Amino acid sequence: IINTVQLSTSDYDPACLPDLLPIYYRRLFPFSQYYRWLRYGGVSKNYFQNREFSFTLKYDIYVRYQSFTTQNELEKEMPKMVPYKIDIGAVYSHRPSQHNVVKSGTFQALEKELVFDIDMTDYDDVRRCCSAADICSKCWTLMTIAIRILDRALREDFGFHHLLWVYSGRRGVHCWVCDDAARKLSVAARAAVAEYLSLVKGGEETVRKVVLSDPIHPFINHSLSVVERYFQQYAIVDQDILGSKESVDKVLALLPEDILSFPDLAVSYKDEKDPMKQWDRLCDLVERKKSNSRKGGQYFDKEIMLQYCYPRLDVNVSKGVNHLLKSPFSVHPKTGRISVPIDLKELNTLILLSLICEELERPRADEAEEDDMKDQENEQEAGERRRIRDYKRTSLAKYVKVFDRFLEAMARSRKGEMLKKSDLQKDF
Amino acid sequence: RQFYQRARRRKKLIGNFQNDLYDQCLQFYGQPPLENISLTEFETFAVERLKLLKTVENVGVSCGKSSEQYTKKLDAEISSLNFPHRGGISEYEKRRKDHISHFILRLAYCQTEDLRRWFIQQEMDLFRYRFNCLHSKHKTDFLHKNNLKYETVSAEEKKNLKDKLIASSYGLSGTKVEEHDVYKVPFQDALDLVRTRKVYLLAGNAYIPHHEIVTIVLNDFRTRLSKALAMTARSLPAVQSDERLQPLLSHLSHAYVGQDYSIQKNIGKISLEQIDALSGKSFPLCMRHLHKALRENHHLRHGGRMQYGLFLKGIGLTLEQALQFWRSEFVKGKVDADKFDKAYAYSVRHMFGKEGKRTDYTPYSCMKVILSNPPSQGDYHGCPFRHSDPELLKQKLQNYKVSPSGINQILELVKGMHYQLACQKYFELTHNVEDAGFSLNHPNQYFTESQKLLNGGRDIKKEVDMSQRSQENPASVTHPSQANSKQAHEEMGDLDSFFQDE
């Protein structure tokens, strides 16, 4: 299945943010689900109250150590402060908003979800369709590949169950691993997980960034089977990596030296016109030559595929317990897009904030009267009802559903844990 | 704490304990020693263990810990140091010294994050070396004696997972899987193996073959030692109140650091206009590389800014100069002056200790550059000898007009993982000297030595040392550990004379 990305064609103007954001926070932001998430069932006392949020306000003013005591407070403050960007940090030993009055040295980050940040700009050396902050349907496949590989590994190898994948709002995806065990991981453990998941290594100075040798670890084999599914369509066709001399040279540069020295290599595969067949031909030629080569280069084709497709993580984002990461349902001020949860069954559509507000302004006459009557009963409930009505009218609804399913799964698992514990206690 | 207070009194020993107490040459140092020793023994033990740990460090840096030479070299060096070694017969005294000296050094090295990190690293390397020296049966005995009962995997599960296990662990064959135990350990307890992907993971568990169990044990060792040091730090004030112990302990903890270039000499003696020229003449390759990238891209990422920024501070740039330097470069790029002042100026001031925690950050040593924060796509920091592709390194050296034979020597050293020696060779080739005359372990040291050489050598004492060394070791390249341990001995010599004065 080839995934397509629907990017809105209407232009977004950041100048609209001061007008649209308050509406977004008053009527659309899913506060009750958000609070339900970060409360984690209330198993740990003050878990929500000790969570750090950071806001980027108008004029680029950045404030850290925001914290809230209840869902209500959150709902009141956000439309008032109108953050342009929201980041989530760690759960601390004390309320972050009071970190200044706490005895020095005792205010510490205790827990946080294990997070991963995949940013499209880290692939600039291997994608030709866009660069920097642009993304398109051709390179979005890289995100699909990244999600499939990492999701499998985090679940099957590491035993995690509660993963929330979120579109970053601009040019990548984030993964929030929310299991209890994940939230309690040390800095060293987070770094180790991130390193385990890293295959593409080296900076500007390294040409060959993936090196495979025997034995091939089962993790690499799993990842390869994902990459192989997408490689032909993505790299050969969409990115056209054999299409120009410059890009072919880049591919050839990844081959071992002694194979490159064969003169007919660069020329003969060009007999084929069909790029897919070119790739096969190239692999074939190298395969034949390599049997003469002394060392290495036996997995050259796999290394090339991995270098072009395998997920590139920033280990530093995953390492820190106190690292702040963009919140789900936060708006990206530069694109107007909302960081929405991704349904792994449908890796496509993105969402544009102004679209929602356009939808909101179209009143639905038939519902309006009935709603007005209910509103007169109770103001708070009315606010909540209005909010539910509002986002249900928009495309945000299905993303909130994805989030709901995720929350349900966590709740079920917490219930299971509690039953287990009480069973154990009953044993004599 | 009891132990340290008793150290004031004379030596006493209860004979019966001897054989039980130290029946293995290796230990976890779980229990502090419960005897009294003399002040002399206290001092001697401490200094000797420090020598031991510095030897471990030097061999590690010059050889690369996973190389074959490493064990051989350690064997050679340690056997001459009068510490427990491969379980000889009359090992009792040595084991006792091992035990006591470890606890003494805990006092000296518990005080700061850096000291703790260094101490833990060397003790771990020493432990790993000793554990690997044990016969397989003794390894298992050791584990059981120390209550490390890791769950073994059933024969059935082993059979099902056999292929995957063989594919994940180096040196594991089918027969080994069948015949020896495989342990199932939560992945959090096997981080070293997880990080390097040298183990099979399933549902959050790491499947560890018997011969790999040392890594797990090391993890455990590190955790215990780390906790113990934190606790020691808390009871330190009581110990430091003893006037006789305090000077020794502080001298011990300073001995390993060497010059850290945190105190700026020559402040303001460098002008910004000189930097381009200096980068070609006196900067080590890593800084030359960073400077060039900054000039070309008008930008550097955080890792590069830290490494290069602190280096510049170390060579004498003032805060004002640094701000001007970075701003003028970034403004040529995509950053306007306003954004610079908002986003980047803060971190420059931070480097100079004028913001936030207000600790004065010290320029990175070679070890730090080589071992931490490897560069990724878009980064220019790190050590080129360690982090660059050999091909690209070669091209760069060619561009810098290094001779082909010189380049080959450098590449040989890089292949052998002697990154600092490779940089030293680069120094020798670019300054046209046979022998650098110093043992490189800090980029600012490179700069200082280069300037000294180019400006005629002001320090007379250094010149004498240089000529002495070139007489004794004409090819300093081939005797790295000798040069390093010579340095260690010289430092130890200073310490010894300190004691003799007492």
Coordinates of C-alpha atoms in Angstrom, one line a residue, chain A residues 59-60 122 125 156-160 185 188-189 192-193 195-199 202-207 209 215-220 257 316, chain B residues 164 166-168 170 187-188 191 194-195 197 199-205 289 301 342 373 375-380 387-389 391-392 396:
Chain A
Y59 CA 7.0 37.3 20.8
D60 CA 9.0 34.2 21.4
D122 CA 18.5 14.5 9.5
D125 CA 21.9 13.9 2.7
E156 CA 8.8 -7.0 20.6
D157 CA 12.4 -6.5 21.7
F158 CA 11.9 -4.2 24.7
G159 CA 8.5 -5.4 25.8
F160 CA 6.8 -2.0 25.8
L185 CA 14.2 4.4 33.1
A188 CA 21.9 5.4 30.9
A189 CA 19.1 3.0 30.0
A192 CA 21.2 2.4 25.6
V193 CA 17.8 1.9 24.1
E195 CA 21.9 3.3 20.7
Y196 CA 20.4 -0.2 20.2
L197 CA 18.0 1.4 17.7
S198 CA 20.6 3.3 15.8
L199 CA 22.2 2.0 12.7
G202 CA 28.5 9.4 11.5
G203 CA 28.5 13.1 10.7
E204 CA 29.4 15.1 7.6
E205 CA 32.8 13.5 7.5
T206 CA 31.6 9.9 7.2
V207 CA 30.6 8.6 3.8
K209 CA 27.3 5.4 7.6
P215 CA 26.6 -12.2 12.5
I216 CA 23.6 -10.0 11.6
H217 CA 21.6 -9.3 14.7
P218 CA 17.9 -10.4 14.5
F219 CA 16.9 -6.7 15.1
I220 CA 18.7 -5.7 11.9
E257 CA 37.0 0.4 -2.6
N316 CA 20.2 13.3 23.0
Chain B
K164 CA 18.6 -16.0 17.2
I166 CA 23.8 -17.3 17.8
A167 CA 23.1 -14.4 15.6
S168 CA 23.1 -11.9 18.4
Y170 CA 29.6 -12.9 19.2
F187 CA 17.4 -5.4 29.8
Q188 CA 17.9 -2.6 32.3
L191 CA 22.8 -1.9 29.3
V194 CA 22.0 -3.6 24.8
R195 CA 23.8 -0.4 23.8
R197 CA 23.5 -4.6 20.4
V199 CA 22.7 -9.5 22.9
Y200 CA 19.3 -11.0 22.0
L201 CA 16.3 -9.1 23.3
L202 CA 12.8 -10.4 23.7
A203 CA 9.9 -8.9 25.5
G204 CA 12.2 -6.7 27.6
N205 CA 14.7 -9.4 28.6
H289 CA 38.3 21.6 11.4
R301 CA 25.7 23.2 16.2
K342 CA 18.5 36.1 22.2
N373 CA 29.1 12.8 22.3
P375 CA 29.1 13.6 16.0
S376 CA 26.2 12.9 13.7
Q377 CA 24.9 14.3 10.5
G378 CA 25.5 18.0 10.4
D379 CA 28.1 18.0 13.2
Y380 CA 31.7 19.0 13.0
H387 CA 35.4 10.1 14.2
S388 CA 36.3 10.8 10.6
D389 CA 36.3 8.3 7.8
E391 CA 39.6 8.3 3.4
L392 CA 38.3 11.8 4.3
K396 CA 42.1 16.6 4.5

